[in-house]
CSV table of C-alpha atoms and ligand atoms in Angstrom, one decimal:
chain,number,residue,atom,x,y,z
A,21,MET,CA,-46.7,29.0,12.3
A,22,CYS,CA,-47.6,32.2,14.3
A,23,PRO,CA,-49.3,31.7,17.9
A,24,SER,CA,-52.8,32.5,17.8
A,25,PRO,CA,-53.2,35.8,19.4
A,26,LEU,CA,-54.8,36.3,22.9
A,27,THR,CA,-57.9,37.3,24.3
A,28,ILE,CA,-59.3,37.9,27.3
A,29,GLN,CA,-63.2,38.3,28.5
A,30,THR,CA,-65.4,38.0,31.5
A,31,ALA,CA,-66.4,34.1,31.2
A,32,ASP,CA,-70.2,33.4,31.5
A,33,ALA,CA,-71.6,30.6,32.8
A,34,ASP,CA,-70.7,28.7,29.4
A,35,ASP,CA,-67.4,28.7,30.2
A,36,ALA,CA,-67.6,27.3,33.9
A,37,ALA,CA,-66.7,23.9,33.0
A,38,ALA,CA,-63.2,25.2,31.2
A,39,VAL,CA,-62.4,27.4,33.8
A,40,ARG,CA,-62.6,24.0,36.0
A,41,ALA,CA,-60.7,22.0,33.5
A,42,LEU,CA,-58.0,24.6,33.4
A,43,ALA,CA,-57.7,24.7,37.4
A,44,GLU,CA,-57.8,21.0,37.3
A,45,GLN,CA,-54.7,20.9,34.7
A,46,ALA,CA,-52.6,23.3,36.4
A,47,THR,CA,-53.3,22.0,39.8
A,48,ALA,CA,-51.5,19.0,38.6
A,49,GLU,CA,-48.5,20.4,37.4
A,50,ALA,CA,-48.0,22.8,40.2
A,51,GLY,CA,-48.0,20.1,42.9
A,52,SER,CA,-50.8,21.9,44.8
A,53,PRO,CA,-54.0,23.4,44.0
A,54,VAL,CA,-54.2,26.6,42.4
A,55,LEU,CA,-57.3,28.0,43.6
A,56,ASN,CA,-58.4,27.8,47.3
A,57,GLU,CA,-61.9,26.1,48.5
A,58,GLN,CA,-64.0,29.0,48.7
A,59,SER,CA,-63.1,29.9,45.1
A,60,LEU,CA,-63.8,26.6,44.1
A,61,ILE,CA,-67.1,26.9,46.7
A,62,ALA,CA,-68.0,30.3,44.9
A,63,LEU,CA,-67.3,29.0,41.3
A,64,ALA,CA,-69.6,25.6,41.9
A,65,GLY,CA,-72.6,28.8,42.5
A,66,ALA,CA,-73.0,27.2,45.9
A,67,THR,CA,-72.4,30.5,47.7
A,68,ASP,CA,-74.3,34.1,47.9
A,69,THR,CA,-71.6,35.8,46.5
A,70,ALA,CA,-70.2,34.9,42.8
A,71,PRO,CA,-66.3,35.3,41.6
A,72,ILE,CA,-65.0,37.7,38.7
A,73,VAL,CA,-63.3,35.4,35.9
A,74,LEU,CA,-61.6,36.4,33.1
A,75,ILE,CA,-61.0,34.0,30.8
A,76,ALA,CA,-57.7,34.3,28.6
A,77,ARG,CA,-58.1,32.5,25.0
A,78,ALA,CA,-55.5,31.6,22.5
A,79,GLY,CA,-57.7,31.8,19.3
A,80,GLU,CA,-60.9,30.0,20.4
A,81,ALA,CA,-58.9,28.0,23.1
A,82,PRO,CA,-58.9,28.6,26.4
A,83,VAL,CA,-55.4,29.0,28.0
A,84,ALA,CA,-55.7,30.7,31.2
A,85,ALA,CA,-58.1,32.4,33.9
A,86,ALA,CA,-58.4,34.8,36.6
A,87,VAL,CA,-60.6,34.6,39.6
A,88,ILE,CA,-61.1,38.0,41.5
A,89,GLU,CA,-63.2,38.2,45.1
A,90,VAL,CA,-64.3,41.8,45.6
A,91,ALA,CA,-65.1,42.9,48.8
A,92,ASP,CA,-65.0,45.4,51.5
A,93,ALA,CA,-61.5,45.7,52.3
A,94,ALA,CA,-60.2,44.6,49.5
A,95,SER,CA,-59.9,42.1,46.1
A,96,THR,CA,-58.7,38.9,46.5
A,97,LEU,CA,-57.0,37.5,42.6
A,98,GLU,CA,-55.6,34.0,42.0
A,99,LEU,CA,-54.6,33.0,38.7
A,100,VAL,CA,-55.1,29.7,36.9
A,101,LEU,CA,-52.1,29.8,34.0
A,102,PRO,CA,-51.3,26.5,32.7
A,103,ASP,CA,-48.8,25.0,31.4
A,104,GLY,CA,-48.1,26.5,27.6
A,105,ALA,CA,-49.6,29.9,27.0
A,106,ASP,CA,-47.4,33.1,29.0
A,107,ALA,CA,-51.1,34.7,29.6
A,108,GLY,CA,-50.2,35.6,33.5
A,109,PRO,CA,-48.8,39.5,32.2
A,110,ALA,CA,-52.3,40.3,30.0
A,111,LEU,CA,-54.3,38.8,33.2
A,112,LEU,CA,-53.1,40.6,35.5
A,113,ASP,CA,-52.8,43.6,33.6
A,114,ALA,CA,-56.6,43.3,32.9
A,115,VAL,CA,-57.6,42.8,36.5
A,116,LEU,CA,-55.8,45.7,36.8
A,117,ALA,CA,-57.9,47.5,34.6
A,118,ASP,CA,-61.3,45.8,35.5
A,119,ASP,CA,-63.3,48.5,36.4
A,120,ARG,CA,-65.1,46.2,38.6
A,121,VAL,CA,-62.2,45.9,40.9
A,122,PRO,CA,-62.2,48.8,43.0
A,123,ALA,CA,-59.7,51.1,42.4
A,124,ASP,CA,-59.4,52.4,45.7
A,125,ARG,CA,-59.0,49.9,47.7
A,126,PRO,CA,-55.4,46.9,48.1
A,127,VAL,CA,-55.9,44.0,45.0
A,128,LEU,CA,-54.4,40.9,47.1
A,129,LEU,CA,-52.8,38.0,44.3
A,130,TRP,CA,-52.4,34.6,46.1
A,131,ALA,CA,-49.4,32.3,44.9
A,132,HIS,CA,-50.6,28.8,46.1
A,133,GLY,CA,-47.9,26.3,47.0
A,134,ARG,CA,-44.4,26.2,46.1
A,135,GLY,CA,-44.5,25.3,42.7
A,136,SER,CA,-46.6,27.9,41.5
A,137,ARG,CA,-45.8,29.9,38.5
A,138,THR,CA,-47.9,32.4,40.0
A,139,ALA,CA,-44.6,33.3,42.5
A,140,PRO,CA,-42.4,34.3,39.9
A,141,LEU,CA,-44.6,36.4,37.4
A,142,ALA,CA,-45.2,38.6,41.1
A,143,GLU,CA,-41.8,38.5,41.7
A,144,GLY,CA,-40.3,39.6,38.3
A,145,ARG,CA,-42.8,42.6,38.8
A,146,GLY,CA,-41.5,43.4,42.1
A,147,TYR,CA,-45.0,42.6,44.0
A,148,GLU,CA,-44.3,42.9,47.2
A,149,ALA,CA,-45.2,39.8,49.3
A,150,ILE,CA,-47.4,41.1,52.3
A,151,ARG,CA,-48.6,37.4,53.9
A,152,SER,CA,-46.9,33.9,54.4
A,153,LEU,CA,-49.5,30.6,54.9
A,154,TYR,CA,-48.3,27.5,55.2
A,155,VAL,CA,-49.7,24.0,55.2
A,156,LEU,CA,-48.2,22.4,58.2
A,157,ARG,CA,-48.0,18.1,58.1
A,158,ARG,CA,-48.3,15.7,60.8
A,159,PRO,CA,-48.0,11.7,60.6
A,160,GLY,CA,-51.8,10.4,61.1
A,161,SER,CA,-50.4,7.5,62.5
A,162,LEU,CA,-48.7,9.8,65.1
A,163,ALA,CA,-49.6,9.2,69.1
A,164,VAL,CA,-51.4,11.9,70.7
A,165,GLU,CA,-50.7,13.5,73.6
A,166,ASP,CA,-53.3,13.7,76.4
A,167,ALA,CA,-55.1,16.9,76.7
A,168,PRO,CA,-57.6,16.5,79.2
A,169,LEU,CA,-61.1,19.5,78.7
A,170,PRO,CA,-60.6,22.6,81.5
A,171,PRO,CA,-63.2,21.6,84.3
A,172,GLY,CA,-67.2,22.8,83.2
A,173,VAL,CA,-66.7,21.8,79.7
A,174,GLU,CA,-68.5,19.6,77.6
A,175,LEU,CA,-68.2,17.9,74.5
A,176,SER,CA,-70.4,17.4,71.4
A,177,THR,CA,-70.6,17.2,68.2
A,178,PHE,CA,-72.3,19.6,65.3
A,179,ARG,CA,-75.9,19.9,65.1
A,180,PRO,CA,-76.6,20.8,61.3
A,181,GLY,CA,-79.6,23.7,61.6
A,182,VAL,CA,-79.1,23.9,65.4
A,183,ASP,CA,-75.8,25.1,66.1
A,184,ASN,CA,-75.2,26.9,63.0
A,185,ALA,CA,-75.7,30.8,64.9
A,186,ASP,CA,-73.9,30.2,68.1
A,187,TRP,CA,-70.9,28.5,65.3
A,188,LEU,CA,-70.8,31.6,63.2
A,189,ALA,CA,-70.6,33.9,66.4
A,190,VAL,CA,-68.0,32.4,67.7
A,191,ASN,CA,-65.9,31.9,64.7
A,192,ALA,CA,-66.3,35.4,64.2
A,193,ALA,CA,-65.0,36.8,67.4
A,194,ALA,CA,-61.8,33.8,67.5
A,195,PHE,CA,-61.5,35.4,63.8
A,196,ALA,CA,-61.9,38.7,64.2
A,197,THR,CA,-58.1,39.7,62.6
A,198,HIS,CA,-58.2,37.2,60.5
A,199,ALA,CA,-59.3,38.6,56.6
A,200,GLU,CA,-61.7,35.3,55.2
A,201,GLN,CA,-62.4,32.8,58.1
A,202,GLY,CA,-64.0,35.5,60.3
A,203,ARG,CA,-66.4,37.1,58.2
A,204,TRP,CA,-67.8,33.5,57.0
A,205,SER,CA,-71.3,34.2,56.6
A,206,ALA,CA,-74.4,31.5,57.4
A,207,ALA,CA,-74.5,30.8,53.5
A,208,ASP,CA,-70.7,29.8,53.5
A,209,LEU,CA,-71.5,27.6,56.6
A,210,GLN,CA,-74.3,25.8,54.9
A,211,ALA,CA,-72.1,25.6,51.4
A,212,ARG,CA,-69.7,23.2,53.3
A,213,ILE,CA,-72.4,21.5,55.0
A,214,ASP,CA,-73.6,20.1,51.7
A,215,GLU,CA,-70.3,19.4,50.2
A,216,ASP,CA,-69.6,15.5,50.7
A,217,TRP,CA,-67.2,15.3,52.6
A,218,PHE,CA,-69.0,17.0,55.3
A,219,ASP,CA,-68.9,15.0,58.6
A,220,ALA,CA,-70.9,16.6,61.8
A,221,ALA,CA,-69.1,13.3,63.5
A,222,GLY,CA,-65.7,14.6,62.9
A,223,PHE,CA,-66.5,18.5,63.9
A,224,PHE,CA,-66.4,19.1,67.5
A,225,LEU,CA,-67.9,21.5,70.0
A,226,ALA,CA,-67.0,22.5,73.5
A,227,ARG,CA,-69.8,24.1,75.6
A,228,SER,CA,-70.3,25.2,79.5
A,229,SER,CA,-71.6,22.5,81.2
A,230,GLY,CA,-73.8,24.9,83.2
A,231,SER,CA,-74.7,27.7,80.7
A,232,GLY,CA,-74.5,25.9,77.4
A,233,GLU,CA,-72.6,28.5,75.7
A,234,LEU,CA,-70.2,27.9,72.6
A,235,LEU,CA,-66.5,28.2,74.1
A,236,GLY,CA,-64.8,26.8,71.1
A,237,PHE,CA,-64.8,24.1,68.3
A,238,HIS,CA,-62.4,21.9,66.4
A,239,TRP,CA,-63.7,21.2,63.0
A,240,THR,CA,-62.0,18.3,60.9
A,241,LYS,CA,-61.7,17.1,57.2
A,242,THR,CA,-61.4,14.3,55.1
A,243,GLU,CA,-60.7,14.2,51.8
A,244,ARG,CA,-60.4,11.0,49.4
A,245,ALA,CA,-59.4,11.1,46.2
A,246,GLU,CA,-62.6,9.1,44.5
A,247,PRO,CA,-66.1,9.2,46.4
A,248,GLY,CA,-65.7,6.2,48.9
A,249,GLY,CA,-62.3,5.4,48.8
A,250,PRO,CA,-59.6,5.6,51.2
A,251,ILE,CA,-58.8,9.1,53.2
A,252,THR,CA,-55.6,10.6,51.6
A,253,VAL,CA,-55.6,13.6,54.0
A,254,GLY,CA,-56.9,14.8,57.5
A,255,GLU,CA,-57.6,17.9,57.6
A,256,VAL,CA,-57.4,20.7,61.2
A,257,TYR,CA,-60.2,22.7,58.8
A,258,VAL,CA,-61.0,25.5,61.4
A,259,ILE,CA,-60.1,25.8,65.1
A,260,GLY,CA,-61.4,28.5,67.4
A,261,ILE,CA,-62.0,29.7,71.1
A,262,ALA,CA,-64.1,32.3,71.8
A,263,PRO,CA,-61.6,34.7,73.2
A,264,ALA,CA,-63.4,34.8,77.1
A,265,ALA,CA,-62.3,31.1,77.1
A,266,ALA,CA,-58.7,31.8,75.2
A,267,GLY,CA,-55.5,30.5,77.2
A,268,LEU,CA,-57.4,27.5,79.0
A,269,ARG,CA,-56.0,24.8,77.2
A,270,LEU,CA,-59.1,24.1,75.3
A,271,GLY,CA,-57.6,24.9,72.0
A,272,SER,CA,-54.6,22.5,73.1
A,273,ALA,CA,-57.7,19.9,74.1
A,274,LEU,CA,-59.9,20.2,70.8
A,275,LEU,CA,-56.9,19.8,69.1
A,276,ALA,CA,-56.0,16.6,70.5
A,277,VAL,CA,-59.7,15.4,70.0
A,278,GLY,CA,-60.0,16.2,66.3
A,279,LEU,CA,-56.5,14.4,66.0
A,280,ARG,CA,-57.7,10.9,67.8
A,281,HIS,CA,-60.6,11.0,65.7
A,282,LEU,CA,-58.6,11.6,62.4
A,283,GLN,CA,-56.4,8.8,63.4
A,284,ASP,CA,-59.8,6.8,64.3
A,285,VAL,CA,-61.0,7.0,60.4
A,286,GLY,CA,-57.5,6.4,59.1
A,287,ALA,CA,-56.2,9.6,58.0
A,288,PRO,CA,-52.8,8.8,56.7
A,289,VAL,CA,-51.3,12.3,57.1
A,290,VAL,CA,-52.9,15.6,58.5
A,291,ASP,CA,-52.5,18.9,57.4
A,292,LEU,CA,-53.1,22.3,58.3
A,293,TYR,CA,-52.7,25.9,57.3
A,294,VAL,CA,-51.7,28.3,59.6
A,295,ASP,CA,-50.8,32.3,59.0
A,296,GLY,CA,-47.1,33.2,59.4
A,297,ASP,CA,-48.1,35.7,61.9
A,298,ASN,CA,-50.7,33.5,63.9
A,299,THR,CA,-48.5,33.5,66.9
A,300,GLY,CA,-51.1,31.9,69.1
A,301,ALA,CA,-52.2,29.4,66.7
A,302,ARG,CA,-48.0,28.7,65.9
A,303,ALA,CA,-47.3,27.9,69.5
A,304,LEU,CA,-50.7,25.7,69.7
A,305,TYR,CA,-49.3,23.4,67.0
A,306,ALA,CA,-45.4,23.9,67.9
A,307,ASN,CA,-43.8,20.3,69.3
A,308,ARG,CA,-47.1,18.3,68.4
A,309,GLY,CA,-45.3,16.9,65.8
A,310,PHE,CA,-46.8,19.4,62.6
A,311,ALA,CA,-43.6,20.2,60.4
A,312,GLU,CA,-43.7,22.6,57.3
A,313,HIS,CA,-45.0,21.1,54.1
A,314,ASN,CA,-45.8,23.8,52.0
A,315,LEU,CA,-46.4,27.8,51.5
A,316,ASP,CA,-49.2,29.8,50.0
A,317,VAL,CA,-47.7,33.3,49.4
A,318,CYS,CA,-49.7,36.8,49.2
A,319,TYR,CA,-48.5,39.9,47.0
A,320,ARG,CA,-50.6,43.1,46.9
A,321,ILE,CA,-50.1,44.7,43.3
A,322,ARG,CA,-52.4,47.3,44.0
B,6,COA,C1,-54.9,29.3,68.7
B,6,COA,C2,-55.8,29.2,69.6
B,6,COA,C3,-56.8,27.9,69.2
B,6,COA,C4,-55.3,28.9,70.7
B,6,COA,O1,-56.6,28.4,71.5
B,6,COA,P1,-56.6,28.1,73.3
B,6,COA,O2,-57.3,27.4,74.5
B,6,COA,O3,-56.0,30.0,73.5
B,6,COA,O4,-54.7,27.9,73.6
B,6,COA,P2,-54.0,27.4,74.7
B,6,COA,O5,-54.5,27.8,75.8
B,6,COA,O6,-54.5,25.3,75.0
B,6,COA,O7,-52.3,26.7,74.7
B,6,COA,C5,-52.1,26.3,73.7
B,6,COA,C6,-50.6,26.4,73.6
B,6,COA,O8,-50.2,28.0,72.4
B,6,COA,C7,-50.2,29.0,73.5
B,6,COA,N1,-50.5,30.1,73.5
B,6,COA,C8,-52.4,30.3,73.2
B,6,COA,N2,-52.2,31.6,72.8
B,6,COA,C9,-50.9,32.0,72.4
B,6,COA,C10,-50.7,33.7,72.3
B,6,COA,N3,-51.8,34.4,72.1
B,6,COA,N4,-49.5,34.0,72.0
B,6,COA,C11,-48.5,33.2,72.3
B,6,COA,N5,-48.9,31.6,72.9
B,6,COA,C12,-50.2,31.2,73.2
B,6,COA,C13,-49.9,28.6,74.6
B,6,COA,O9,-49.5,29.4,75.9
B,6,COA,C14,-49.8,27.3,75.1
B,6,COA,O10,-48.7,26.8,74.9
B,6,COA,P3,-47.5,25.3,75.7
B,6,COA,O11,-48.4,24.5,74.8
B,6,COA,O12,-46.4,25.4,74.9
B,6,COA,O13,-48.0,25.4,76.8
B,6,COA,C15,-56.8,30.1,69.8
B,6,COA,O14,-56.7,31.3,70.2
B,6,COA,C16,-58.3,31.1,68.8
B,6,COA,O15,-59.2,30.6,69.0
B,6,COA,N6,-57.0,32.3,68.2
B,6,COA,C17,-58.3,32.4,67.4
B,6,COA,C18,-58.2,31.3,66.0
B,6,COA,C19,-57.0,30.6,65.2
B,6,COA,O16,-56.5,31.4,64.9
B,6,COA,N7,-57.1,29.6,65.3
B,6,COA,C20,-56.0,28.8,64.2
B,6,COA,C21,-56.4,29.1,62.7
B,6,COA,S1,-55.2,27.9,62.3
């Protein structure tokens, strides 16, 4: 029997469940998520920016998808390529030909995890790898070293609706050179606060005890296989220090506070994502029990 011809179309609201099912299948096969958290939240319609989604069908059956986020500096692309159809090359060609993807700006393709189907496709087409994002992992039971807060600094936890603006300002300043994290909007923050996993008790703020100024934060996250089930992974979700407070060992202190919290709630392992070229953060995590666990690679395809 001849294989059904492949067609590629823009996915509409009716295709959302099919795209999520393809992503779940590809994730299970690859051993790590094929879409990042931002895409999953955007696909669920919880942010103010909607991605472009292309869906590939063999005959009637959805077989693969591409999720494209168009932004000022560059467009980013993730492919959902479950076993079966060889739809990757056709999806890449469709993205590059799509006139909603600005032709005068870079298009960046993410390959998530070492089991990614996207990486061999990108390598095969000779695309240049321009960024490495490491997943580091540490056993949750490892003793957390003492790291006192600098003098004149007070610890508190995040108050939704009260601390939002302060947090957005320090996040933007700390991550000014970071493509995604630095441009989080109020809606991006709110979308996370509204997630089931959100727990203000694991979202730590460090403020000046005199002025109350926010100097830094460590937001931890926990994942569970099913709601109410045991924690499967703890995460150093976002840690950032206001540039004016950098180098005071506040990062070390906040890291320890968050690791201790994740230990207290029973996280068996602690993961974090760090850019290969983020010297400061890599120095912070070095010698604190984190080992390389996985790798995401970003390719420039235009
Ligand atoms: C990474 C960051 C949290 C570190 O906070 P900090 O308060 O400046 O760090 P500390 O003063 O506690 O220093 C911790 C260690 O990192 C080292 N370090 C900090 N910044 C550094 C830099 N820019 N270059 C090299 N080493 C650096 C310190 O020397 C120290 O090393 P040691 O433990 O061997 O003595 C802070 O620089 C930051 O907010 N960066 C931008 C946001 C970011 O990248 N977050 C992490 C995302 S994964």
